[in-house]
GROMACS .gro file of C-alpha atoms in nm:
model
  244
    1MET     CA    1 -23.187  14.900  -1.132
    2SER     CA    2 -23.506  14.933  -1.337
    3ASP     CA    3 -23.650  15.255  -1.480
    4MET     CA    4 -23.859  15.296  -1.162
    5LYS     CA    5 -24.191  15.231  -1.331
    6PRO     CA    6 -24.438  15.035  -1.115
    7VAL     CA    7 -24.443  14.661  -1.183
    8GLU     CA    8 -24.653  14.365  -1.068
    9VAL     CA    9 -24.439  14.186  -0.810
   10SER     CA   10 -24.443  13.807  -0.842
   11GLN     CA   11 -24.548  13.567  -0.568
   12ASP     CA   12 -24.197  13.422  -0.573
   13VAL     CA   13 -24.050  13.760  -0.478
   14LEU     CA   14 -24.312  13.802  -0.205
   15GLU     CA   15 -24.222  13.462  -0.060
   16GLY     CA   16 -23.855  13.555  -0.077
   17LEU     CA   17 -23.916  13.876   0.117
   18LYS     CA   18 -24.098  13.677   0.384
   19SER     CA   19 -23.789  13.458   0.427
   20ILE     CA   20 -23.561  13.750   0.518
   21PRO     CA   21 -23.567  13.944   0.848
   22THR     CA   22 -23.762  14.264   0.797
   23ALA     CA   23 -23.474  14.469   0.939
   24THR     CA   24 -23.253  14.340   0.656
   25VAL     CA   25 -23.517  14.435   0.399
   26TYR     CA   26 -23.525  14.780   0.562
   27ASN     CA   27 -23.148  14.811   0.518
   28ALA     CA   28 -23.177  14.698   0.156
   29VAL     CA   29 -23.436  14.960   0.068
   30ARG     CA   30 -23.242  15.236   0.245
   31SER     CA   31 -22.923  15.137   0.064
   32MET     CA   32 -23.106  15.162  -0.268
   33GLY     CA   33 -23.219  15.520  -0.215
   34SER     CA   34 -23.561  15.504  -0.048
   35PRO     CA   35 -23.503  15.638   0.305
   36GLN     CA   36 -23.862  15.719   0.402
   37MET     CA   37 -24.041  15.386   0.380
   38VAL     CA   38 -24.148  15.297   0.735
   39CYS     CA   39 -24.519  15.327   0.813
   40GLU     CA   40 -24.457  15.502   1.143
   41GLY     CA   41 -24.686  15.439   1.438
   42LEU     CA   42 -24.858  15.129   1.298
   43VAL     CA   43 -24.887  14.823   1.522
   44ASN     CA   44 -24.929  14.459   1.427
   45PHE     CA   45 -25.259  14.368   1.591
   46THR     CA   46 -25.229  14.007   1.475
   47PRO     CA   47 -24.880  13.915   1.599
   48CYS     CA   48 -24.732  13.586   1.484
   49LYS     CA   49 -24.396  13.436   1.394
   50GLU     CA   50 -24.454  13.453   1.019
   51ARG     CA   51 -24.330  13.760   0.835
   52PHE     CA   52 -24.560  13.950   0.603
   53ALA     CA   53 -24.516  14.062   0.241
   54ALA     CA   54 -24.800  14.157   0.005
   55ARG     CA   55 -24.880  14.388  -0.286
   56ALA     CA   56 -25.058  14.713  -0.198
   57ARG     CA   57 -25.409  14.790  -0.321
   58THR     CA   58 -25.483  15.142  -0.204
   59LEU     CA   59 -25.777  15.331  -0.054
   60ARG     CA   60 -25.775  15.700   0.040
   61PHE     CA   61 -26.007  15.863   0.290
   62LEU     CA   62 -26.075  16.237   0.287
   63PRO     CA   63 -26.225  16.471   0.547
   64THR     CA   64 -26.603  16.431   0.553
   65ARG     CA   65 -26.800  16.697   0.364
   66PRO     CA   66 -27.146  16.687   0.206
   67ASP     CA   67 -27.022  16.727  -0.151
   68ILE     CA   68 -26.777  16.437  -0.117
   69ALA     CA   69 -27.045  16.223   0.045
   70SER     CA   70 -27.291  16.300  -0.235
   71GLU     CA   71 -27.042  16.187  -0.500
   72ARG     CA   72 -26.998  15.839  -0.351
   73ALA     CA   73 -27.148  15.548  -0.540
   74PRO     CA   74 -27.397  15.354  -0.327
   75GLY     CA   75 -27.392  14.995  -0.206
   76GLU     CA   76 -27.150  14.745  -0.351
   77ASP     CA   77 -27.019  15.004  -0.597
   78SER     CA   78 -26.893  15.221  -0.312
   79VAL     CA   79 -26.523  15.298  -0.338
   80GLU     CA   80 -26.415  15.083  -0.042
   81TYR     CA   81 -26.574  14.774  -0.196
   82VAL     CA   82 -26.409  14.845  -0.530
   83ALA     CA   83 -26.073  14.872  -0.353
   84MET     CA   84 -26.128  14.547  -0.162
   85GLY     CA   85 -26.240  14.382  -0.484
   86ARG     CA   86 -25.891  14.438  -0.624
   87CYS     CA   87 -25.743  14.234  -0.339
   88GLY     CA   88 -25.676  13.865  -0.374
   89PRO     CA   89 -25.404  13.623  -0.261
   90GLY     CA   90 -25.077  13.811  -0.219
   91ASP     CA   91 -25.252  14.148  -0.186
   92VAL     CA   92 -25.313  14.382   0.108
   93LEU     CA   93 -25.557  14.672   0.137
   94VAL     CA   94 -25.361  14.983   0.238
   95ALA     CA   95 -25.578  15.267   0.366
   96ASP     CA   96 -25.486  15.629   0.430
   97ILE     CA   97 -25.717  15.767   0.701
   98MET     CA   98 -25.484  16.056   0.778
   99GLY     CA   99 -25.359  15.894   1.097
  100SER     CA  100 -25.692  15.923   1.280
  101ARG     CA  101 -25.713  15.697   1.584
  102GLU     CA  102 -26.094  15.706   1.577
  103ASP     CA  103 -26.186  15.674   1.210
  104VAL     CA  104 -26.184  15.312   1.099
  105VAL     CA  105 -26.125  15.150   0.762
  106ALA     CA  106 -26.416  14.913   0.822
  107GLY     CA  107 -26.552  14.652   1.061
  108ASP     CA  108 -26.604  14.279   1.035
  109VAL     CA  109 -26.897  14.299   0.790
  110LYS     CA  110 -26.721  14.507   0.524
  111LEU     CA  111 -26.385  14.335   0.570
  112LEU     CA  112 -26.551  13.999   0.509
  113GLN     CA  113 -26.494  14.080   0.141
  114LEU     CA  114 -26.116  14.064   0.197
  115ALA     CA  115 -26.150  13.734   0.380
  116MET     CA  116 -26.365  13.584   0.103
  117ASN     CA  117 -26.111  13.701  -0.156
  118ASN     CA  118 -25.830  13.532   0.041
  119ALA     CA  119 -25.643  13.861   0.065
  120ASP     CA  120 -25.341  13.872   0.294
  121GLY     CA  121 -25.435  14.162   0.517
  122VAL     CA  122 -25.506  14.528   0.577
  123VAL     CA  123 -25.265  14.811   0.664
  124ILE     CA  124 -25.435  15.121   0.803
  125ASP     CA  125 -25.309  15.470   0.876
  126GLY     CA  126 -25.607  15.493   1.107
  127ALA     CA  127 -25.804  15.253   1.324
  128ILE     CA  128 -25.943  14.899   1.301
  129ARG     CA  129 -26.287  14.800   1.430
  130ASP     CA  130 -26.435  14.463   1.532
  131LEU     CA  131 -26.094  14.296   1.547
  132ASP     CA  132 -26.208  14.038   1.804
  133VAL     CA  133 -26.488  13.926   1.573
  134MET     CA  134 -26.244  13.890   1.283
  135LEU     CA  135 -26.012  13.681   1.499
  136ASP     CA  136 -26.294  13.466   1.640
  137GLU     CA  137 -26.427  13.399   1.290
  138ASP     CA  138 -26.078  13.332   1.151
  139TYR     CA  139 -26.068  13.590   0.872
  140GLY     CA  140 -25.701  13.506   0.821
  141LEU     CA  141 -25.601  13.870   0.771
  142ARG     CA  142 -25.284  14.035   0.902
  143VAL     CA  143 -25.383  14.369   1.052
  144TYR     CA  144 -25.154  14.670   1.097
  145ALA     CA  145 -25.316  14.990   1.225
  146LYS     CA  146 -25.264  15.296   1.444
  147ALA     CA  147 -25.529  15.193   1.698
  148ARG     CA  148 -25.843  14.996   1.774
  149SER     CA  149 -26.171  15.185   1.786
  150PHE     CA  150 -26.545  15.125   1.810
  151HIS     CA  151 -26.617  15.456   1.634
  152GLY     CA  152 -26.738  15.459   1.276
  153ASN     CA  153 -26.603  15.743   1.063
  154PRO     CA  154 -26.671  16.067   1.248
  155THR     CA  155 -26.429  16.279   1.044
  156ALA     CA  156 -26.324  16.080   0.734
  157ILE     CA  157 -26.491  15.917   0.437
  158PRO     CA  158 -26.355  15.669   0.177
  159ALA     CA  159 -26.316  15.872  -0.140
  160GLU     CA  160 -26.058  15.731  -0.385
  161GLU     CA  161 -25.902  15.396  -0.466
  162ASN     CA  162 -25.610  15.266  -0.672
  163VAL     CA  163 -25.421  15.594  -0.626
  164GLN     CA  164 -25.092  15.678  -0.460
  165ILE     CA  165 -25.136  15.751  -0.089
  166GLN     CA  166 -24.936  15.801   0.226
  167CYS     CA  167 -24.941  15.555   0.513
  168GLY     CA  168 -24.768  15.647   0.837
  169GLY     CA  169 -24.567  15.908   0.648
  170ALA     CA  170 -24.447  15.669   0.376
  171LEU     CA  171 -24.550  15.689   0.011
  172VAL     CA  172 -24.748  15.388  -0.110
  173ARG     CA  173 -24.819  15.344  -0.480
  174PRO     CA  174 -25.050  15.071  -0.608
  175GLY     CA  175 -24.849  14.750  -0.643
  176ASP     CA  176 -24.578  14.844  -0.393
  177VAL     CA  177 -24.492  14.570  -0.143
  178LEU     CA  178 -24.575  14.605   0.225
  179VAL     CA  179 -24.326  14.404   0.432
  180GLY     CA  180 -24.370  14.356   0.805
  181ASP     CA  181 -24.320  14.159   1.122
  182ASN     CA  182 -24.411  14.214   1.486
  183ASP     CA  183 -24.195  14.529   1.497
  184GLY     CA  184 -24.390  14.712   1.226
  185VAL     CA  185 -24.439  14.746   0.853
  186LEU     CA  186 -24.252  14.920   0.571
  187VAL     CA  187 -24.293  14.992   0.200
  188VAL     CA  188 -24.078  14.846  -0.078
  189PRO     CA  189 -24.135  15.021  -0.414
  190SER     CA  190 -24.258  14.762  -0.661
  191TRP     CA  191 -23.980  14.831  -0.913
  192MET     CA  192 -23.721  14.784  -0.640
  193ALA     CA  193 -23.859  14.466  -0.482
  194GLU     CA  194 -23.662  14.204  -0.674
  195ALA     CA  195 -23.330  14.390  -0.643
  196ALA     CA  196 -23.395  14.459  -0.274
  197LEU     CA  197 -23.456  14.088  -0.220
  198GLU     CA  198 -23.125  13.999  -0.387
  199TRP     CA  199 -22.941  14.256  -0.173
  200ALA     CA  200 -23.112  14.132   0.143
  201ILE     CA  201 -23.031  13.766   0.073
  202ASP     CA  202 -22.665  13.850   0.014
  203HIS     CA  203 -22.632  14.063   0.328
  204GLU     CA  204 -22.828  13.822   0.547
  205GLY     CA  205 -22.585  13.550   0.441
  206ALA     CA  206 -22.293  13.780   0.521
  207GLU     CA  207 -22.432  13.857   0.866
  208ASN     CA  208 -22.473  13.488   0.942
  209TYR     CA  209 -22.116  13.433   0.824
  210ILE     CA  210 -22.000  13.711   1.057
  211LYS     CA  211 -22.171  13.538   1.349
  212GLU     CA  212 -21.986  13.217   1.258
  213LYS     CA  213 -21.654  13.401   1.268
  214VAL     CA  214 -21.735  13.582   1.593
  215ARG     CA  215 -21.830  13.257   1.768
  216ALA     CA  216 -21.529  13.069   1.629
  217GLU     CA  217 -21.282  13.340   1.729
  218GLY     CA  218 -21.452  13.452   2.050
  219VAL     CA  219 -21.422  13.819   1.950
  220ALA     CA  220 -21.651  14.120   1.969
  221PRO     CA  221 -21.884  14.150   1.665
  222GLY     CA  222 -21.734  14.490   1.591
  223LYS     CA  223 -21.428  14.319   1.448
  224TYR     CA  224 -21.635  14.227   1.141
  225TYR     CA  225 -21.965  14.413   1.173
  226PRO     CA  226 -22.095  14.605   0.992
  227PRO     CA  227 -21.949  14.424   0.691
  228ASN     CA  228 -21.709  14.623   0.474
  229ASP     CA  229 -21.617  14.556   0.111
  230ASP     CA  230 -21.341  14.311   0.208
  231LEU     CA  231 -21.577  14.109   0.426
  232MET     CA  232 -21.842  14.101   0.152
  233ALA     CA  233 -21.580  13.980  -0.098
  234GLU     CA  234 -21.470  13.712   0.148
  235TRP     CA  235 -21.830  13.606   0.197
  236ALA     CA  236 -21.880  13.587  -0.181
  237ARG     CA  237 -21.585  13.347  -0.207
  238VAL     CA  238 -21.708  13.135   0.085
  239ARG     CA  239 -22.061  13.126  -0.053
  240GLN     CA  240 -21.933  13.005  -0.388
  241GLU     CA  241 -21.720  12.738  -0.218
  242ARG     CA  242 -22.030  12.624  -0.029
  243GLY     CA  243 -22.229  12.608  -0.350
  244GLY     CA  244 -22.449  12.901  -0.260
   0.00000   0.00000   0.00000
């Protein structure tokens, strides 16, 4: 394993993570020592068959107060636009709004910047606004959030970007990978992503091999599942024989 310093995850690794069931990626990350990585309570508001994997570009909201509001840069230099400006293909805006189900990251006008940048999506520990407009106008963004809301930001204000945040109780550092499907979304530390992908590919192959054996023998899956060291060694031999 690496020295745990953040790295820029390649598009090849992102595509690889999309090819593996998210539950297997979850098992990989847990096995490698990162137990608290699920963004709890977030829902995929743009369900589809394709899995999701993108690099995190972060935005932190703080409770609204006059001094914080007075420190915000105006217009296009405002912190949320700077954060969205970091997002391009393979990136996702991850916003910490402290779990508020009323405060929103933005609506269709602000999030147009993500669409124009061809970003992959937005993951919000808070609410999403104007989702129907974004879908009607084909923004092409995957959206995970706690809720939908027509409120603006009654209690929170965007304050910092490109910093480590929490999202649904999971730590997100800039550059980490958000991996998701219709069940939810989780965080893969950037320095762990390539190794987690290798682990997930190996174990997904083993699980498919177990299903072959269960069907062929007509036995309960518990005979072979979960795979032990002997089964993994057997799978390694079979994979090599098959040219895998």
